[in-house]
XYZ file of C-alpha atoms in Angstrom:
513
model
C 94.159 80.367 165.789
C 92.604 82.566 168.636
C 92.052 80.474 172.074
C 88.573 80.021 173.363
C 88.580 81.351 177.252
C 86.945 79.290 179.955
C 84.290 81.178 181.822
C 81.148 79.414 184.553
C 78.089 80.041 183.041
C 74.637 79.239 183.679
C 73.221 77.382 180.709
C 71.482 79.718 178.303
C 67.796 80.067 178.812
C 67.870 77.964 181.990
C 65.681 79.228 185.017
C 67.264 80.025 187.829
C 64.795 80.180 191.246
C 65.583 84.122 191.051
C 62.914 83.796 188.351
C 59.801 82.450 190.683
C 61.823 84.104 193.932
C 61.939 87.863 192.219
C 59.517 88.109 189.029
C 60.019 90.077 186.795
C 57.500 92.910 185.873
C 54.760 91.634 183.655
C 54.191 93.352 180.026
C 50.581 92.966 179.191
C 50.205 92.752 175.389
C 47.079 94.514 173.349
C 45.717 93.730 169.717
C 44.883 96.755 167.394
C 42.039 94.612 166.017
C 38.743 97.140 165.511
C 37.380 95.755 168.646
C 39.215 95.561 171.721
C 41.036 92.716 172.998
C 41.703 91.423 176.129
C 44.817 91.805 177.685
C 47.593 89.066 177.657
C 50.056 88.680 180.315
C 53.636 88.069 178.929
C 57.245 88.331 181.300
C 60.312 89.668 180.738
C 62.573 87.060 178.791
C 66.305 86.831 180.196
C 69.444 85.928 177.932
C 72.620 85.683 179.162
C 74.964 88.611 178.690
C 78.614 87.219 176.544
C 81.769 89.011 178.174
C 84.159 89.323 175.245
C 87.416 87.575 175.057
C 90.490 88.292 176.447
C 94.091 87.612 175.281
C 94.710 85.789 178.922
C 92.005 83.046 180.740
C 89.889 85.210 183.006
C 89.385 84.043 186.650
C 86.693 81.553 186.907
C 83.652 83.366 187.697
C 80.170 82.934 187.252
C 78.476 84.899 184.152
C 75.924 87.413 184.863
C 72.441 87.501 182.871
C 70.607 90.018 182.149
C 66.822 90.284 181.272
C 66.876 91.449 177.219
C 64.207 89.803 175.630
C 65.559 86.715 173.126
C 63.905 84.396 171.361
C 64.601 80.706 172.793
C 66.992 78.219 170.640
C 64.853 75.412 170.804
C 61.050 74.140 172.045
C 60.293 71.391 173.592
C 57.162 69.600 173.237
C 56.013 69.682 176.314
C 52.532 68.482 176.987
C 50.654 71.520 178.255
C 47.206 69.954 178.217
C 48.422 67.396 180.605
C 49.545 69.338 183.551
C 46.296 71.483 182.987
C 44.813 68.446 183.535
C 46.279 66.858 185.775
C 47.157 70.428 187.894
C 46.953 68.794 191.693
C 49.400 66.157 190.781
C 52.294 68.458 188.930
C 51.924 71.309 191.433
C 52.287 68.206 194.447
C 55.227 66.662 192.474
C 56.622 69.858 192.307
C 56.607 70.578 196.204
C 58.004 67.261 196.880
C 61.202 67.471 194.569
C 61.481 71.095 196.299
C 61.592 72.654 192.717
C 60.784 76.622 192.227
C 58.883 75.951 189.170
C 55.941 78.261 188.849
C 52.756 76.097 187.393
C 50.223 78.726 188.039
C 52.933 80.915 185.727
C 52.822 78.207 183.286
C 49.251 77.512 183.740
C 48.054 81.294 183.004
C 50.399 81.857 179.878
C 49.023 78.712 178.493
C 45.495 80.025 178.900
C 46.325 83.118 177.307
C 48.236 81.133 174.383
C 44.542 79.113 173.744
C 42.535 82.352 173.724
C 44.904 84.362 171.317
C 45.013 80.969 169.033
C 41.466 81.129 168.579
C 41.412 84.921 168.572
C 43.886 84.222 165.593
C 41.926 81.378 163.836
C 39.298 84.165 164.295
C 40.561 86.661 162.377
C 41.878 84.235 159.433
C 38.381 82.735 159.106
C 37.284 86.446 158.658
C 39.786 87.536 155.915
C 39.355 84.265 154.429
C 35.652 85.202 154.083
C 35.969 88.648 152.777
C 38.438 87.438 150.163
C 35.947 84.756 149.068
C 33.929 87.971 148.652
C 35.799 89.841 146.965
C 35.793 87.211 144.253
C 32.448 87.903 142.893
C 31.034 91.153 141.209
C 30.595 94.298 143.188
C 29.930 97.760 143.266
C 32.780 99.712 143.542
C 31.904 101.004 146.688
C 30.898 97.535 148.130
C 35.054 96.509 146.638
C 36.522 99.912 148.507
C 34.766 98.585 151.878
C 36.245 95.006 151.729
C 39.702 96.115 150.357
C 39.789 98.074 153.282
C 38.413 96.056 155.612
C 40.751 93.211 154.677
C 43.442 95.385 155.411
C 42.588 95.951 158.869
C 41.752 92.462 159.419
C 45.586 91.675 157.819
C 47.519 94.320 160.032
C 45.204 92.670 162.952
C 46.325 89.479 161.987
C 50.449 90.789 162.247
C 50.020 92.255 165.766
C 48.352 89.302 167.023
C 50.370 86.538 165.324
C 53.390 88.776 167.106
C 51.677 88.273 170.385
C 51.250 85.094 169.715
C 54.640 84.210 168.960
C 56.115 86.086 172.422
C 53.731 83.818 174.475
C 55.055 80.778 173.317
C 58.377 81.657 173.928
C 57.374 83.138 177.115
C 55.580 79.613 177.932
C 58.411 77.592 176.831
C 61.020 79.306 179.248
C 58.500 79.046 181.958
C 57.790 75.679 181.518
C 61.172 74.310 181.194
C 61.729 74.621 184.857
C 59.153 71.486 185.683
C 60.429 69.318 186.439
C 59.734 65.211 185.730
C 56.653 63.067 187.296
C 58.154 60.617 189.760
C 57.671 57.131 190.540
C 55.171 56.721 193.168
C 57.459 54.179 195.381
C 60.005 56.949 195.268
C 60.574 57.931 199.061
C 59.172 61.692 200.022
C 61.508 63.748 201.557
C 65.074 64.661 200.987
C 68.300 62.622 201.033
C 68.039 61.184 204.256
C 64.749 59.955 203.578
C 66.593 57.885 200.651
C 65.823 53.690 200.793
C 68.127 51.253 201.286
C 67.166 48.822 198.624
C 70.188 46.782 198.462
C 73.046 45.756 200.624
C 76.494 43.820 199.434
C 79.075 42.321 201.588
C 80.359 44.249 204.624
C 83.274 47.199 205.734
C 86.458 45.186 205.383
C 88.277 45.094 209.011
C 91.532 45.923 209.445
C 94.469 44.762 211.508
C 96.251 47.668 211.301
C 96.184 51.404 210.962
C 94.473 52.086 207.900
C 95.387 55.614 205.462
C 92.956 57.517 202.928
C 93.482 57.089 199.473
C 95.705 60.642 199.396
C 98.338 59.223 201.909
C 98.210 55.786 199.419
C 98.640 58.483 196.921
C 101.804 59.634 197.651
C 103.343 56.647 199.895
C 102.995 54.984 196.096
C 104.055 57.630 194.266
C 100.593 57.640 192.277
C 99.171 61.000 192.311
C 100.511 64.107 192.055
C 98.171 67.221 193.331
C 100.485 69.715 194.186
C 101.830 70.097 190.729
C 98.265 69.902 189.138
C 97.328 72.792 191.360
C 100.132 75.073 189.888
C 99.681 74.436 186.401
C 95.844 73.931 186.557
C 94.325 75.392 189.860
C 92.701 73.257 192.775
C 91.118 70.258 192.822
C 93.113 69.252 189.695
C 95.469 66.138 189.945
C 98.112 63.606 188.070
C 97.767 60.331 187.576
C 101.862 58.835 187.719
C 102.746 54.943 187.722
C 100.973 52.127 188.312
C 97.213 54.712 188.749
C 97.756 55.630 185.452
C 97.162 51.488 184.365
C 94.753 51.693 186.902
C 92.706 53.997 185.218
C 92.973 52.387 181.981
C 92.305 48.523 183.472
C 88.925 50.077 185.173
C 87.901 51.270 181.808
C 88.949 48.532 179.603
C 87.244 45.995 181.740
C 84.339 48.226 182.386
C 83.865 48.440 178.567
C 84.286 44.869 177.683
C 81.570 43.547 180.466
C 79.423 46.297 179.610
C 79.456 45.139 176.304
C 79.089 41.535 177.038
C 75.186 42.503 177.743
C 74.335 43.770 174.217
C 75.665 47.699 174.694
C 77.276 49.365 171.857
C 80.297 51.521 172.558
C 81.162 54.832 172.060
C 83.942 57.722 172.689
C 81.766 61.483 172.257
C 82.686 64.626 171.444
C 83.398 66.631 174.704
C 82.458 69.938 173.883
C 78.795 70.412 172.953
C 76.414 72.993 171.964
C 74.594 74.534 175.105
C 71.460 73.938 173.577
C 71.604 70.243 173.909
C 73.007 70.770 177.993
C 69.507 72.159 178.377
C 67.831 69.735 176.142
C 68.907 67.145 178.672
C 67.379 68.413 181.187
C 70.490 69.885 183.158
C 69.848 72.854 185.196
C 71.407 74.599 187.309
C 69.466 74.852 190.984
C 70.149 78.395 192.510
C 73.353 81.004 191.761
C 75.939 77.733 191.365
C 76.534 75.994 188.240
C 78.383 72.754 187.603
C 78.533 73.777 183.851
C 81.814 75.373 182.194
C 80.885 77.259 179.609
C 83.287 78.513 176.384
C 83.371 81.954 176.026
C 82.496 83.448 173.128
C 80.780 80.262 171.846
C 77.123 78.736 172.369
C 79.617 75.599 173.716
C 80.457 74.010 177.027
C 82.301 71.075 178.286
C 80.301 68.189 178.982
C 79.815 67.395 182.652
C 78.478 63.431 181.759
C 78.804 61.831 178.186
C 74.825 61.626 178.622
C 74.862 64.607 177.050
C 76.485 64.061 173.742
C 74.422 60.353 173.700
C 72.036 61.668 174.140
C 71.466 64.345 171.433
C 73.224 61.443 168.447
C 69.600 60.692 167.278
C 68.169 64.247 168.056
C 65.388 65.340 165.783
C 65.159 61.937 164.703
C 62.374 59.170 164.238
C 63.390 55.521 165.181
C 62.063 52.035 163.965
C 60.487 50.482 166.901
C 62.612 47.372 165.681
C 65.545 49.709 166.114
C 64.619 49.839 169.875
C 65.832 49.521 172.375
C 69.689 51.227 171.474
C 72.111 50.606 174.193
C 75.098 52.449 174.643
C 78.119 52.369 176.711
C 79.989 55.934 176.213
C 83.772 56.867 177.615
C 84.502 60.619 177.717
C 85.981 62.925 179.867
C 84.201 65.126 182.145
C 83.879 68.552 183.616
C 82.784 69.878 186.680
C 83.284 72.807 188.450
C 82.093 71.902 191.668
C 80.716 75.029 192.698
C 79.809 74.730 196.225
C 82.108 72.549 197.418
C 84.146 72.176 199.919
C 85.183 70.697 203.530
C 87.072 66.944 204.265
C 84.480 64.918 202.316
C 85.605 66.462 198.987
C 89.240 66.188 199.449
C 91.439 63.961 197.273
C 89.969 62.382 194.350
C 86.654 62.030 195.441
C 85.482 65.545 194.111
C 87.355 67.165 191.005
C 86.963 69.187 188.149
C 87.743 66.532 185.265
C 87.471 62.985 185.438
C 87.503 60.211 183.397
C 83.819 58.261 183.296
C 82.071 55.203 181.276
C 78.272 56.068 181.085
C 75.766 53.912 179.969
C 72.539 54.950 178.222
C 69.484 53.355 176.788
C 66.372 54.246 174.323
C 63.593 52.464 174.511
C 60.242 51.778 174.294
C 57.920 53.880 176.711
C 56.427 50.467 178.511
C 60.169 48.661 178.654
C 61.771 51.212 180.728
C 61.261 50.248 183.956
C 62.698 46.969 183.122
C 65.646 48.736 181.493
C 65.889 50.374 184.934
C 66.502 47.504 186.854
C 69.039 45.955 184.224
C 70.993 48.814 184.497
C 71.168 48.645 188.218
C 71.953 45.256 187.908
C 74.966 45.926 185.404
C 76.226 48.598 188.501
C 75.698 46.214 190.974
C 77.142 43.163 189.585
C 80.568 44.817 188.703
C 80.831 46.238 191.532
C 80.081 43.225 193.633
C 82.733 41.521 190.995
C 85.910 43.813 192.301
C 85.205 43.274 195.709
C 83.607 46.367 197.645
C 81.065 46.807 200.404
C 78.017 48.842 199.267
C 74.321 49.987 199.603
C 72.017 50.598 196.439
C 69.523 53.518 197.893
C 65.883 54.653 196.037
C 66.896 57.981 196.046
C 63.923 60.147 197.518
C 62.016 63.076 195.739
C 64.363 66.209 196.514
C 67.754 64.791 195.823
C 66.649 64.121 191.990
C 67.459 66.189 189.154
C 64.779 67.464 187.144
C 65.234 65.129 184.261
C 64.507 61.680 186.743
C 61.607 60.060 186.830
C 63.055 57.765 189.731
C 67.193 57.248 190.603
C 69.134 54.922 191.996
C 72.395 55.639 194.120
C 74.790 52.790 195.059
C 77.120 54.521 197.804
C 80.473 52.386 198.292
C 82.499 52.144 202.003
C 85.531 54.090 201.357
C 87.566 53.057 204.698
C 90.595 55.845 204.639
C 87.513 58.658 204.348
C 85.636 56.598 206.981
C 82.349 56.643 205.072
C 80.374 56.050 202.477
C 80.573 57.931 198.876
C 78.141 57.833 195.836
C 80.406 56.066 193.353
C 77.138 55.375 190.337
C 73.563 56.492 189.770
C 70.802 55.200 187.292
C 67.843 57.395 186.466
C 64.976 56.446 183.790
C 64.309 59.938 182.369
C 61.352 58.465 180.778
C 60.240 61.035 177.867
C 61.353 64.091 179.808
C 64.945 64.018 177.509
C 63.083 63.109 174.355
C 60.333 65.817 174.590
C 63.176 67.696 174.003
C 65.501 66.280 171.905
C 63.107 65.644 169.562
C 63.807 61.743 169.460
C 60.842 60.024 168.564
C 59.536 56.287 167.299
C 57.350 54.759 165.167
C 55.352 51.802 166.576
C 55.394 48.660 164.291
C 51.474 48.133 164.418
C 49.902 46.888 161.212
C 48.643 49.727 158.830
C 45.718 51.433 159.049
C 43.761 51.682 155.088
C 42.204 54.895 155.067
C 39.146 55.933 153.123
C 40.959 57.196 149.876
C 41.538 54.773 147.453
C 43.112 52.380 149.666
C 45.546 54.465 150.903
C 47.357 52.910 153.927
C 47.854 55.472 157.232
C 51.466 55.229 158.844
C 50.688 54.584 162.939
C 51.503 58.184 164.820
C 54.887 58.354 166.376
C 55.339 58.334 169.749
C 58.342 59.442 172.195
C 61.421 57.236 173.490
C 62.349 56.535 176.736
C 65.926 57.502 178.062
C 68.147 56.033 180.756
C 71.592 56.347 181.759
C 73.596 54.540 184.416
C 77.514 55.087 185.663
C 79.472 51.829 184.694
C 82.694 53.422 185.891
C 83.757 56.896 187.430
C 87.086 56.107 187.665
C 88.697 58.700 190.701
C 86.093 57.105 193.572
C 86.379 54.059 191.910
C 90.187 54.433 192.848
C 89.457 55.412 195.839
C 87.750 52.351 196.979
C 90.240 50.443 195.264
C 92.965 52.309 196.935
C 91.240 52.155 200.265
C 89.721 49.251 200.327
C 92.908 46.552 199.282
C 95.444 48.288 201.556
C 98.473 45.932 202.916
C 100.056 46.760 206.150
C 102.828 46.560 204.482
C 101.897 49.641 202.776
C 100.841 48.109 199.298
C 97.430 47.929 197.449
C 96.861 44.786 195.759
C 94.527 44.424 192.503
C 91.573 42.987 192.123
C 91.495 40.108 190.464
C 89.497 40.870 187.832
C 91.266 43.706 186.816
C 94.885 42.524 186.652
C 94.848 40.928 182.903
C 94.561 45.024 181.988
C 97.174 45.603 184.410
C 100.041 44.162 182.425
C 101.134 41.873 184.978
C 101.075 43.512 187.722
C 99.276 42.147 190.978
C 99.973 44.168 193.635
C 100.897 48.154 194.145
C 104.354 48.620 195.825
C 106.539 51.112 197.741
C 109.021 52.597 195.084
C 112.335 52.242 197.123
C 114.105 55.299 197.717
């Protein structure tokens, strides 16, 4: 059994802003209809080049991509009319969530896809005619002049169906880089321009001198990072002791409160195709990617069990009384953290796997928003339940990711780093996930008869809307934890709620020597 090597890749078919910063040259399309046809303007289409294999894991590098034409995987249903429409409002949305998108890219190849539809209708109408003509009696020159003009119209019809087909693809990886609408009481701006929206409790004070979570670490004998980085690389660690029950108490209780408020849960697979990474909207922004890719493979490690939720009822159509599905997922996940670096990342707070309970919703497209604020509300009550200080902030317009409509960030105090840290988020993706996951519904409205014989006309389906929410990431939950219930005596005691999964044990203590 031959071993699958690790390798950073950018997803396949994802934009990159080298595409808007350095275009590629345009190819300009021409029918061989009898009349000339106007041009059509088509780009270069990148894939990602595969290195091959080796016996030994490679150092972790990021994968090149070249710019060989290939046809995309997948298309999402994007609503091109829409942003025609509504042009002023995208291209403003796009400028506040500082994306590179190109709309007037998108915008021209969807112009050119209307005109070469109709060209094509155009054409079919014709040979449709001339066969109707053929049909009845002719001279035998009259038959030699529509045999042959049927031809022409028929090797037309090839070269522009062709063209056809290479703007759409062109159009769909254009268009994939758009991002979401937004909220309009999400703040403008970027990070700092984030809102408080909620406030709990306040920094705990202490009568002593206080240590981070990596001195706590190994005072208690509870993490091990030296080792991990030998046998592993950096920003790897070990779990020993009392953190491993820890870890297994925040998850335990995470799952059975979760599930206390209707949520369904889960374990997912964590490898996944790297078609359904894009189809969730992940994309990597500029030359650093958080996704690990298997090489070799169309597969990479999940970086969120979002991802694997959220492509179980891909390609699917749902009973609105089936709505809404709520799920509460544990998995492991995978980061590489490209980018990284400096004091705030050290310890646990940023590392390449992690264990994580995510929760994510379907629903209908008018019961989001509430779903929004429930799952906020799930965050914010467990958290307020163990104990810790935080703020919940409206996360302004460049600090979401492409897939949120509007997010919300609850940063806890984390004493030993001496600040706060992001410890959950909840975005409502709204239809942006859906569109291309293919995950659809069918409204329970009564039937409509139609006009033949009674015949009764199924209401049109329309798309879900997806959330997801952190219950539980448990290394900056441990942090806090850590951090937060520190004795002087050098001990971390448990929070209440958490010590029935603790099997007994109340309060972290110095291993004697």
């Amino acid at each position: 059994m031959g071993l699958h090597t690790l390798r950073l890749a950018t997803v396949p078919l994802t934009f990159t802003s080298r595409l808007f910063l350095n275009p590629s040259p345009t190819l300009s399309f021409f029918s061989r209809h009898v009349q000339p046809r106007k041009p059509f303007l088509l780009r270069a289409l990148f894939s990602n080049s595969t290195a091959s294999a080796q016996d030994t894991p490679p150092p972790l590098t990021q994968a090149s991509s070249d710019s060989s034409a290939s046809r995309p995987q997948w298309k999402a249903a994007i609503d091109f009319k829409w942003i025609r429409d509504n042009k002023e409002a995208v291209e403003i949305n796009i400028k506040n969530r500082n994306s590179n998108a190109n709309l007037e890219a998108v915008l021209e190849l969807y112009d050119n896809m209307v005109t070469l539809q109709k060209e094509v209708e155009g054409i079919r109408e014709e040979r449709n005619n001339v066969a109707k003509k053929m049909k009845g009696k002719l001279e035998p020159s009259e038959r030699e002049r529509l045999v042959e003009e049927g031809k022409n119209l028929k090797e037309s019809l090839v070269t522009l169906e062709e063209d056809l087909v290479r703007l759409q693809d062109e159009l769909q990886h254009v268009a994939r880089s758009i991002p979401n609408m937004t909220h309009p009481d999400v703040p403008v701006g970027g990070e700092e321009s984030s809102a408080i929206r909620k406030e709990v409790g306040s920094p705990r004070e202490f009568s002593f001198p206080i240590k981070d979570h990596l001195q706590l670490g190994k005072d208690l004998d509870l993490m091990d990072f030296d080792s991990a980085a030998e046998v592993s690389g950096s920003k790897f660690f070990y779990l020993k002791n009392e953190a491993v029950l820890l870890e297994m108490a925040l998850l335990n209780w995470t799952l059975s409160e979760v599930m206390k408020k209707g949520f369904t849960p889960l374990t997912t697979p964590e490898i996944v195709r790297s078609s359904i990474v894009e189809k969730c909207g992940f994309q990597p922004r500029g030359d650093n990617t958080q996704v690990y890719s298997i090489d070799g493979t169309d597969q990479c490690l999940i970086g969120t069990a979002e991802i694997p939720v959220g492509g179980i009822h891909m390609d699917s159509i749902l009973l609105e009384s089936a709505l809404p599905l709520k799920y509460i997922a544990f998995s492991h996940c995978f980061r590489t953290e490209a980018g990284a670096a400096g004091a705030a990342t050290k310890g646990l707070y940023r590392v390449h796997q992690f264990s994580k309970a995510e929760m994510f919703v379907l629903c209908r497209p008018e019961d989001s928003e509430s779903f929004h604020n429930e799952l906020i509300q799930i965050e914010e009550d467990l958290f307020t339940s163990l104990g810790l200080h935080f703020k919940t902030l409206d996360m302004a317009t460049a600090d979401l990711g492409a897939p949120a409509y509007r997010k919300f960030d609850i940063e806890a105090w984390m004493p030993g780093l001496g600040r706060y840290g992001e410890i959950s988020s909840a975005s409502n993706c709204t239809d942006y996930q859906s569109r291309r996951l293919g995950i659809r519904f069918r409204p329970s409205e009564p039937l409509q008869t139609g006009s033949k014989k009674g015949k009764a006309n199924l209401p049109p389906t329309k798309f879900v809307h997806t959330l997801n929410a952190t219950a539980c990431a448990v290394p900056r939950m441990m942090v806090c934890l850590l951090e937060n219930y520190q004795q002087e005596d050098g001990s971390v005691v448990i929070p209440e709620p958490l010590r029935p999964f603790m099997g007994g044990i109340e309060v972290i203590k110095p291993k004697l020597r």
